mmCIF file of C-alpha atoms in Angstrom:
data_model
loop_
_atom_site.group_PDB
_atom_site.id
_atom_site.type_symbol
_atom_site.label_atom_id
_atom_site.label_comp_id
_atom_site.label_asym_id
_atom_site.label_seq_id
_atom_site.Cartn_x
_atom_site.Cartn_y
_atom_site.Cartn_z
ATOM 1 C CA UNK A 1 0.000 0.000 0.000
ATOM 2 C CA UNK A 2 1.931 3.665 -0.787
ATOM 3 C CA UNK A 3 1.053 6.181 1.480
ATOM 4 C CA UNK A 4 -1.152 8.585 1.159
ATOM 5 C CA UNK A 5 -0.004 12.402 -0.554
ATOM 6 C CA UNK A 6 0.135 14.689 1.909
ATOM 7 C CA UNK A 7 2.208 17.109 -0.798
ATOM 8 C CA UNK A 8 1.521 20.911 -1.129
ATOM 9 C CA UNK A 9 -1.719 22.688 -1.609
ATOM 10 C CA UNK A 10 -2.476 25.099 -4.013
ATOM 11 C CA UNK A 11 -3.280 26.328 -7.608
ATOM 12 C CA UNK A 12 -0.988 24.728 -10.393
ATOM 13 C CA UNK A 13 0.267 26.502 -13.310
ATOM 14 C CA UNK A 14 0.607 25.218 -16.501
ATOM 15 C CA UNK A 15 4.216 24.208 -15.909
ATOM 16 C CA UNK A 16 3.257 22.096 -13.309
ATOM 17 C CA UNK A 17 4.415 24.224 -10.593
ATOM 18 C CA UNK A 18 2.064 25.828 -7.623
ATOM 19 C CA UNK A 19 1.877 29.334 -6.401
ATOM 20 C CA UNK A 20 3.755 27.989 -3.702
ATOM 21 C CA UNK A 21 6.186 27.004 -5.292
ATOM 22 C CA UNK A 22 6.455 30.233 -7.431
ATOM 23 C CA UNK A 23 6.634 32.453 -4.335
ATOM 24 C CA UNK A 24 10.013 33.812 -3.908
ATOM 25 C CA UNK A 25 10.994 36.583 -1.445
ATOM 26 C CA UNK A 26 13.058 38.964 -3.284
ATOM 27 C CA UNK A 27 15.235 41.035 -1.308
ATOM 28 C CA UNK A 28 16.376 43.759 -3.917
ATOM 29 C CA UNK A 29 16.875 44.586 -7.380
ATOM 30 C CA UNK A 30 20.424 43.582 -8.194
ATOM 31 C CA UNK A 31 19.297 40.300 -7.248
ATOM 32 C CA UNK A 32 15.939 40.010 -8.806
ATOM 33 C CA UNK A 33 15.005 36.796 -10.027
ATOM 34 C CA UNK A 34 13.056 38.196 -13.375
ATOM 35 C CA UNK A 35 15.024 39.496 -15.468
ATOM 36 C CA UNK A 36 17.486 36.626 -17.538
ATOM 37 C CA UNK A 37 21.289 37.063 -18.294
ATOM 38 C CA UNK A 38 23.658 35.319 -20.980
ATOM 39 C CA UNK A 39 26.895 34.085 -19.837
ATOM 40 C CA UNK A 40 29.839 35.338 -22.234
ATOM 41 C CA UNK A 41 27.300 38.590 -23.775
ATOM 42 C CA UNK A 42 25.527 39.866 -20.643
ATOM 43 C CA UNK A 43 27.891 38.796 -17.941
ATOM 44 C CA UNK A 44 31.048 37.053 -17.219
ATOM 45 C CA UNK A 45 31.013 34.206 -14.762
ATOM 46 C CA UNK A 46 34.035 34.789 -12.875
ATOM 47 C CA UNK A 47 32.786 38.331 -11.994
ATOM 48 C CA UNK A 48 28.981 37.280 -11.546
ATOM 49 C CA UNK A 49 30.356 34.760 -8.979
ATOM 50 C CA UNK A 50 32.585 37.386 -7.211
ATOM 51 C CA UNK A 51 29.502 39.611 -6.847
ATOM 52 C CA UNK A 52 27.407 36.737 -5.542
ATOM 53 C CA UNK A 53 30.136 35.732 -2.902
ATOM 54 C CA UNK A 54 30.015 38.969 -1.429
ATOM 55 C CA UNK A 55 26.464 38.776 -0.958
ATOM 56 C CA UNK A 56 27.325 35.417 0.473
ATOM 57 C CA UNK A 57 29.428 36.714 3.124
ATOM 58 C CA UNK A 58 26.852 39.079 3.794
ATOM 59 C CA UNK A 59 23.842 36.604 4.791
ATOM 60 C CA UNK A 60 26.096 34.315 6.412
ATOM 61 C CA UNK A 61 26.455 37.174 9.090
ATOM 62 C CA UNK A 62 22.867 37.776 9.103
ATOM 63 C CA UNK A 63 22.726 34.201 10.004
ATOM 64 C CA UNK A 64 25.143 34.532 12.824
ATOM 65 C CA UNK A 65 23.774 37.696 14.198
ATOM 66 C CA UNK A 66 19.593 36.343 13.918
ATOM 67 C CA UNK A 67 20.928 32.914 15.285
ATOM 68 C CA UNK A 68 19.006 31.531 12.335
ATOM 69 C CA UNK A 69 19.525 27.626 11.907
ATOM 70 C CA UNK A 70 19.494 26.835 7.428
ATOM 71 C CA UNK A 71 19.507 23.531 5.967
ATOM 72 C CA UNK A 72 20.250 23.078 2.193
ATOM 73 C CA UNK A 73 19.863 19.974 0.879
ATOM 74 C CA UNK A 74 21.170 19.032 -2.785
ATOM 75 C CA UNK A 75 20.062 16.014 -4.324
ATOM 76 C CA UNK A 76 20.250 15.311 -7.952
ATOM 77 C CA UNK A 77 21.759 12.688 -10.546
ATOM 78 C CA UNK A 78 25.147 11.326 -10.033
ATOM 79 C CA UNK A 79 27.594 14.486 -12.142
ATOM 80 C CA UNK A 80 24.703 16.526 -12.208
ATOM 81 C CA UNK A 81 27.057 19.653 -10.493
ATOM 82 C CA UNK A 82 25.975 19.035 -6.361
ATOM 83 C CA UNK A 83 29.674 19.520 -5.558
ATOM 84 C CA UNK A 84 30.210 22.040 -7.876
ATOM 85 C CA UNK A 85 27.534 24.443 -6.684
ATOM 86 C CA UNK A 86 28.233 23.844 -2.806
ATOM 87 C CA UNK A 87 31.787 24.254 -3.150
ATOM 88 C CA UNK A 88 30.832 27.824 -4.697
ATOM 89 C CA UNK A 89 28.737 28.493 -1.515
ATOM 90 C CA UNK A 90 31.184 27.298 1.023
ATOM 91 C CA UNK A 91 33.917 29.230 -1.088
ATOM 92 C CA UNK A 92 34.100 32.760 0.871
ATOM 93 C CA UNK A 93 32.411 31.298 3.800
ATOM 94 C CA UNK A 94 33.524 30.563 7.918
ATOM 95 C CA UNK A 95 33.594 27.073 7.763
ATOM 96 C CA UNK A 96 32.175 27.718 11.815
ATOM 97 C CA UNK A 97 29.445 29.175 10.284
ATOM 98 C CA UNK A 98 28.850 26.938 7.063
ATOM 99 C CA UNK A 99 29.474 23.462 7.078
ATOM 100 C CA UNK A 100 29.129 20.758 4.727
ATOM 101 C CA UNK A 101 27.647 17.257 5.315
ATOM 102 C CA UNK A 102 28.419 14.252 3.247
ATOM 103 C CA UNK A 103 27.719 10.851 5.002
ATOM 104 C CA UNK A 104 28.954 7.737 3.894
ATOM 105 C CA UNK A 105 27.436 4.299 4.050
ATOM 106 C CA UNK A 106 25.686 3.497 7.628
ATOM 107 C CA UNK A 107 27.625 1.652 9.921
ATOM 108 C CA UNK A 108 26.143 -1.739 11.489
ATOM 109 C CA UNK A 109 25.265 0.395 14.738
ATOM 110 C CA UNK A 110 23.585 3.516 12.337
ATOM 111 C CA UNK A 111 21.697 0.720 10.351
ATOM 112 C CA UNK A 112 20.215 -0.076 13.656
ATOM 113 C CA UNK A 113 18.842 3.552 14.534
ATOM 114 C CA UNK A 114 16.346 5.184 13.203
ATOM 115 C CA UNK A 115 16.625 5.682 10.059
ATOM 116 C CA UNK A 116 16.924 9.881 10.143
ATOM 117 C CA UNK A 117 19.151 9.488 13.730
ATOM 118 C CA UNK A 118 22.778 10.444 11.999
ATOM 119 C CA UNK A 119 20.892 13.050 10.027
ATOM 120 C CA UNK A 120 19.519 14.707 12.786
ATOM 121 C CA UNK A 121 23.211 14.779 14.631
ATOM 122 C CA UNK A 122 24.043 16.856 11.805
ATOM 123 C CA UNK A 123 21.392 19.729 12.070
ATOM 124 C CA UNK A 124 22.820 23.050 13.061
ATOM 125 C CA UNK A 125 22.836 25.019 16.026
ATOM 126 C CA UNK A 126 21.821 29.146 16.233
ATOM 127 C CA UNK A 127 24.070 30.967 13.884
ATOM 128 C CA UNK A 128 24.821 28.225 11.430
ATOM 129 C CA UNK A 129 24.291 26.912 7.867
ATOM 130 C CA UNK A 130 24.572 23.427 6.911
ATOM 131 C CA UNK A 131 24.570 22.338 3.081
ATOM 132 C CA UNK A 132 24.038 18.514 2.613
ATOM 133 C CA UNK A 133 26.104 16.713 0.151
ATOM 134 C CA UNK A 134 23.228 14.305 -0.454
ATOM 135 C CA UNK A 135 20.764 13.804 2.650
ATOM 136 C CA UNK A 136 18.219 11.324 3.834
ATOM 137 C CA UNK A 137 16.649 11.586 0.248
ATOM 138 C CA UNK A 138 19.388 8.313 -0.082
ATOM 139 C CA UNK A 139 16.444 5.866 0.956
ATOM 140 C CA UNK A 140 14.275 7.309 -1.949
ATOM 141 C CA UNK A 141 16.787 7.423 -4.669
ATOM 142 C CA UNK A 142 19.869 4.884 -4.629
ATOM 143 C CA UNK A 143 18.653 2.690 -1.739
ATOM 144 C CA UNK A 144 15.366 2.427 -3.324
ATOM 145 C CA UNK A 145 16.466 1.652 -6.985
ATOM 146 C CA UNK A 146 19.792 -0.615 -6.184
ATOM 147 C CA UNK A 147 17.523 -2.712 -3.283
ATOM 148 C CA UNK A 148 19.634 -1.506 -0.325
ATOM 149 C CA UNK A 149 16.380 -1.331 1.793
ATOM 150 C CA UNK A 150 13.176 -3.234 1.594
ATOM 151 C CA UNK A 151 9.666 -2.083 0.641
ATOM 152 C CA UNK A 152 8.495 -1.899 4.150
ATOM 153 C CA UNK A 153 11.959 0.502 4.879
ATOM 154 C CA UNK A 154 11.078 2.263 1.579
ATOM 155 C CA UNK A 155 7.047 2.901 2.320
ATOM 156 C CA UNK A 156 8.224 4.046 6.270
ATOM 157 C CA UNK A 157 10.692 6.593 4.954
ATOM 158 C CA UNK A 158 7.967 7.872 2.167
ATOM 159 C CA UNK A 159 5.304 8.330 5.208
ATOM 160 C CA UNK A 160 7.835 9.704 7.723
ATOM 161 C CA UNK A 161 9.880 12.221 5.331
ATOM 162 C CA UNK A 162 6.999 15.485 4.487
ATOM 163 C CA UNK A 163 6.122 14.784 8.716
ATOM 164 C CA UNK A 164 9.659 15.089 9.410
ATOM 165 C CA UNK A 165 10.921 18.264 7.377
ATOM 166 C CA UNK A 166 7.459 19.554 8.851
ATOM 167 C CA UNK A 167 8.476 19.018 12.225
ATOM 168 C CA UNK A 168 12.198 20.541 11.188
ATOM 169 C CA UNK A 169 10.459 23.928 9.640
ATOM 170 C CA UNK A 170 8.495 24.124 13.355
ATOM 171 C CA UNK A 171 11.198 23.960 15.079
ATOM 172 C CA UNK A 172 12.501 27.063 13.146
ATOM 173 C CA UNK A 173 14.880 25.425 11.236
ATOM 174 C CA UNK A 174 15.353 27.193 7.493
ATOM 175 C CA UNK A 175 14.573 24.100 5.179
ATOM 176 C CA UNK A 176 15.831 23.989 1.256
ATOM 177 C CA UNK A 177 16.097 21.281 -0.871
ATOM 178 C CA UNK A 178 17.185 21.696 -4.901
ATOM 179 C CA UNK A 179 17.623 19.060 -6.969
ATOM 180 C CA UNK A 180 20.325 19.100 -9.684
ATOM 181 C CA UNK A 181 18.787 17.413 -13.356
ATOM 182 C CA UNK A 182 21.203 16.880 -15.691
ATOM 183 C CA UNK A 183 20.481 15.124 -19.256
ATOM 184 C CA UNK A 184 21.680 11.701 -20.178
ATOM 185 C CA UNK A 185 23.852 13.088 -22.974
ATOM 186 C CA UNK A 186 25.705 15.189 -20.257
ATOM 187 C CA UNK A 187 25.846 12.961 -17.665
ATOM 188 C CA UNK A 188 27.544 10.583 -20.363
ATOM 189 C CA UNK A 189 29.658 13.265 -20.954
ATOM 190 C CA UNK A 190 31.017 13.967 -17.517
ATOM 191 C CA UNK A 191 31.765 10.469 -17.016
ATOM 192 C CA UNK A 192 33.804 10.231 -19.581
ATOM 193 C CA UNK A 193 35.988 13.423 -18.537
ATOM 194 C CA UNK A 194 36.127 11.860 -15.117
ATOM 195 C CA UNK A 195 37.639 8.215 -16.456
ATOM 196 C CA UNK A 196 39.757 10.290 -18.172
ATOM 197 C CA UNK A 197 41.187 13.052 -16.185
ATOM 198 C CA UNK A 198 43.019 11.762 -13.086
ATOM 199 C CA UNK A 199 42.552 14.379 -10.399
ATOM 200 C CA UNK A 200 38.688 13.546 -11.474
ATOM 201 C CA UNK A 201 38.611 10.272 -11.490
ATOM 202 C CA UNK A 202 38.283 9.803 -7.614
ATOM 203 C CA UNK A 203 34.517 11.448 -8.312
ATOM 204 C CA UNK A 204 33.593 8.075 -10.335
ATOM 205 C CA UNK A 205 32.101 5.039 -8.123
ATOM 206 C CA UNK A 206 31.636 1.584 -9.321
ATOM 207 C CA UNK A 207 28.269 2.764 -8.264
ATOM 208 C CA UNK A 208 28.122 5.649 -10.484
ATOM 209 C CA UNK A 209 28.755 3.629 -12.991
ATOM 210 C CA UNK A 210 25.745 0.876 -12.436
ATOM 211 C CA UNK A 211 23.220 3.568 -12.006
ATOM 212 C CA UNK A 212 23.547 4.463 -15.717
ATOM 213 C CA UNK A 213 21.944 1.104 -16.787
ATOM 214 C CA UNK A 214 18.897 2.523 -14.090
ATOM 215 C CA UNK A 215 18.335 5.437 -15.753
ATOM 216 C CA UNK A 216 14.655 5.211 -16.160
ATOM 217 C CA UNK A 217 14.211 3.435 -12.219
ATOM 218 C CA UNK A 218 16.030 6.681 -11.372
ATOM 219 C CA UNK A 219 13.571 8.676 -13.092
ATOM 220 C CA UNK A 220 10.838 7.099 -11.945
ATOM 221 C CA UNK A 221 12.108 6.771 -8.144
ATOM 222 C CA UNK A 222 12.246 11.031 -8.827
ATOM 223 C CA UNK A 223 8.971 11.335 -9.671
ATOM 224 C CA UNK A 224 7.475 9.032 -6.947
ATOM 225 C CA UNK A 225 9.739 11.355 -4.293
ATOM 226 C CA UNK A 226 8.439 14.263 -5.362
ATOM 227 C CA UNK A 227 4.741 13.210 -5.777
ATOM 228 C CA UNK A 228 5.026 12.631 -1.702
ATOM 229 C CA UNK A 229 7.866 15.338 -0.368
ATOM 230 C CA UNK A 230 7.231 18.079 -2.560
ATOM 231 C CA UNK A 231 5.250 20.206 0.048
ATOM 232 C CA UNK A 232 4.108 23.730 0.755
ATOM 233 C CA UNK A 233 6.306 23.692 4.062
ATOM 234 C CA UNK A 234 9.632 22.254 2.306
ATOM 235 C CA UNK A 235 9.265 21.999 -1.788
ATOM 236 C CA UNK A 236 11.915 21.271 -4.274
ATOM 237 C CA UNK A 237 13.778 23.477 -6.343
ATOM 238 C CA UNK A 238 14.802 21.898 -9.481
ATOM 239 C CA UNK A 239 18.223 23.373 -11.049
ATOM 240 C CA UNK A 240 18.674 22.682 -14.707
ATOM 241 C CA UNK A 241 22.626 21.758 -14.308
ATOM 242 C CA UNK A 242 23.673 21.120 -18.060
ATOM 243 C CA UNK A 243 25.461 24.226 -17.951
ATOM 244 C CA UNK A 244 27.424 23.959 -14.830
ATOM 245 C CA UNK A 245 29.036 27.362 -14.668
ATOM 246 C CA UNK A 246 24.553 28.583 -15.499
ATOM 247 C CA UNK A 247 23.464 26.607 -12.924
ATOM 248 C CA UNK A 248 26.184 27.248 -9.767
ATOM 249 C CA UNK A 249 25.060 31.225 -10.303
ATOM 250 C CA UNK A 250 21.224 30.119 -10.110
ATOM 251 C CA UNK A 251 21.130 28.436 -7.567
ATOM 252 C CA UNK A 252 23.435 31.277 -5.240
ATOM 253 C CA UNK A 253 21.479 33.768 -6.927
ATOM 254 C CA UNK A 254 18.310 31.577 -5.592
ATOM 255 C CA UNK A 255 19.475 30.793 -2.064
ATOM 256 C CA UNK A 256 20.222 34.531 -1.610
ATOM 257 C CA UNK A 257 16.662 35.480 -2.901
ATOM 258 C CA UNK A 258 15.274 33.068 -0.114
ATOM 259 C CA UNK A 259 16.571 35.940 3.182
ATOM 260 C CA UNK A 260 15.563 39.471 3.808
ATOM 261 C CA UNK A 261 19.177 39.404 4.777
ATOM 262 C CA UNK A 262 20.963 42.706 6.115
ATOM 263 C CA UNK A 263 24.827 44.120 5.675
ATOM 264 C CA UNK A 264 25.903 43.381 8.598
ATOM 265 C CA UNK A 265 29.681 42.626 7.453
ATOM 266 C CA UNK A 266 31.986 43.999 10.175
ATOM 267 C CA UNK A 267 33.912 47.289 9.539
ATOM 268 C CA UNK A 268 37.753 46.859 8.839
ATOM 269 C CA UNK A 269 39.573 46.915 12.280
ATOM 270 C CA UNK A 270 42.546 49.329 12.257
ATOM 271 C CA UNK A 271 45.971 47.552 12.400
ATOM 272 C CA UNK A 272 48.210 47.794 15.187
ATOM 273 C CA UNK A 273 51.940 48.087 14.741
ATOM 274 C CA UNK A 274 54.266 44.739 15.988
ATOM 275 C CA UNK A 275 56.625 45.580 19.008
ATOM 276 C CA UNK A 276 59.762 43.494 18.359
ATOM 277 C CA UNK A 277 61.310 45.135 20.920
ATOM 278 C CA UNK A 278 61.704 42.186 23.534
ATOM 279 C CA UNK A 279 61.869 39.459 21.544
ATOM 280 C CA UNK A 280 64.702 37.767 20.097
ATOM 281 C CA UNK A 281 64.489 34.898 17.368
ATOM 282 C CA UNK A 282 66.230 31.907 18.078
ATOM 283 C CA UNK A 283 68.772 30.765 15.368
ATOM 284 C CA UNK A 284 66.997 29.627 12.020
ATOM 285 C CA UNK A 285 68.944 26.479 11.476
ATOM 286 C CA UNK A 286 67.498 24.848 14.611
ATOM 287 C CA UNK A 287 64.277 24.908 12.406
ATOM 288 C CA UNK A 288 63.103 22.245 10.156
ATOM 289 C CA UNK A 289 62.421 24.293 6.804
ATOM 290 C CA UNK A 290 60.818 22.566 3.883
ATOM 291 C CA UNK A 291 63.330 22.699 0.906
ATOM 292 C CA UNK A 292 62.368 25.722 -1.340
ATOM 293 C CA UNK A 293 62.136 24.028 -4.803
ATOM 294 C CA UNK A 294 59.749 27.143 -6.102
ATOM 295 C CA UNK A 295 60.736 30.523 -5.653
#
């Protein structure tokens, strides 16, 4: 028996979207959502992300001074750009402040708890972001598709999840969730640069590689997922993430949109001068120097 919808309420537009869904707080005009820009002929990308960043820094000390708790969630296709866009994020960011979360497989004693336990060890405290590097949205995708948990597990999770984030966004806690989609034809293509580029080649799993003959199970795991957890209290955001460079601005451009955020950045402190006067520098060859093969 699947559980019963509980998703969001509300009118649909033709795009399948609800008003709910559509609602976006903007918080000024350099960083309205409406208007469209080309990458190359409207704007660069190196200096779109520098402008972003700053704004960045900017809400992460509105977070620290509110004592707001934010959990971002990204989900997608394996090489669909999740690491990518969070490592854009994290970039100019206290890593006190903004943390990232990337579990690995349960151990014997987490397969025993419940099932959200070492997701909810995770969550942040006042003052701090945390961006998960794939999330308890595991049990819907990969676990469900490769038969890592049973149907009972699967049905539990699909009836827990939309009560859960409910009883996160309660509790106060800022809840977003995108979802990087990312064609076949790209995906294909990002696996290949990855087999063939060494310093990449660490990103491609065994794994990885089986899900590509599940393409369609993946698809259709998606849809059930979002049929069930897309709701008015914590919907998805879909990023289109075949343009990588597009798609790590959209989403930063997104998050921002999502705070009536402040400047709150702290003034530059004035620099004191260094009083050497009373200290004297033992001698340098009782140091261990690395050799100096670059100068």
């Amino acid at each position: 028996m699947k559980p019963k919808h509980n998703g969001r309420k509300g009118n649909s537009s033709p795009n399948g979207k609800t008003e709910a869904a559509a609602a976006i707080t903007q918080i000024n005009a350099p960083l309205s959502l409406s208007a469209t820009l080309c990458l190359g002929e409207d704007c660069k990308y190196n200096k779109e992300l520098r402008k972003l960043q700053v704004e960045l820094a900017k809400l992460q000390e509105w977070i620290r001074h509110e004592g707001l708790r934010v959990v971002a969630i990204f989900e997608g296709r394996d090489a669909a750009g999740k690491g990518g866009a969070i490592k854009r994020i994290t970039e100019p960011l206290n890593p006190r402040i903004c943390r990232v979360v990337a579990l690995g497989t349960p151990t014997e004693r987490e397969k025993s708890q419940w099932y959200f336990q070492r997701y909810v060890t995770n969550l942040p405290a006042a003052g701090e972001m945390v961006l998960f590097d794939r999330s308890w949205y595991n049990r819907a995708g990969v676990e469900r598709v490769m038969g890592f948990c049973n149907e009972a597990e699967y049905q539990e999770f699909m009836l827990s999840c939309p009560e859960f984030e409910r009883m996160l966004v309660r509790s106060g806690i800022k809840l977003v969730k995108y979802w990087f989609s990312v064609s076949d034809e790209e995906q294909e293509r990002r696996f290949r640069e990855r087999m063939e580029n060494v310093t990449k080649r660490w990103k491609l799993s065994p794994m990885d590689v089986e899900s590509r003959k599940h393409w369609a199970d993946y698809s259709r795991a998606k849809d059930e997922m979002f049929a069930i957890t897309d709701t008015e209290q914590a919907p998805w955001y879909v990023v289109n993430s075949d343009n990588k460079e597009a798609a790590r601005l959209n989403v930063i451009r997104h998050l921002l949109s999502l705070f009536k955020y402040k400047d709150l950045t702290p003034k530059p402190m004035p620099l004191p001068p260094i009083t050497k006067s009373k200290y004297v520098r033992p001698p340098i060859q009782e140091q261990n120097f690395i050799p100096e093969i670059y100068h």
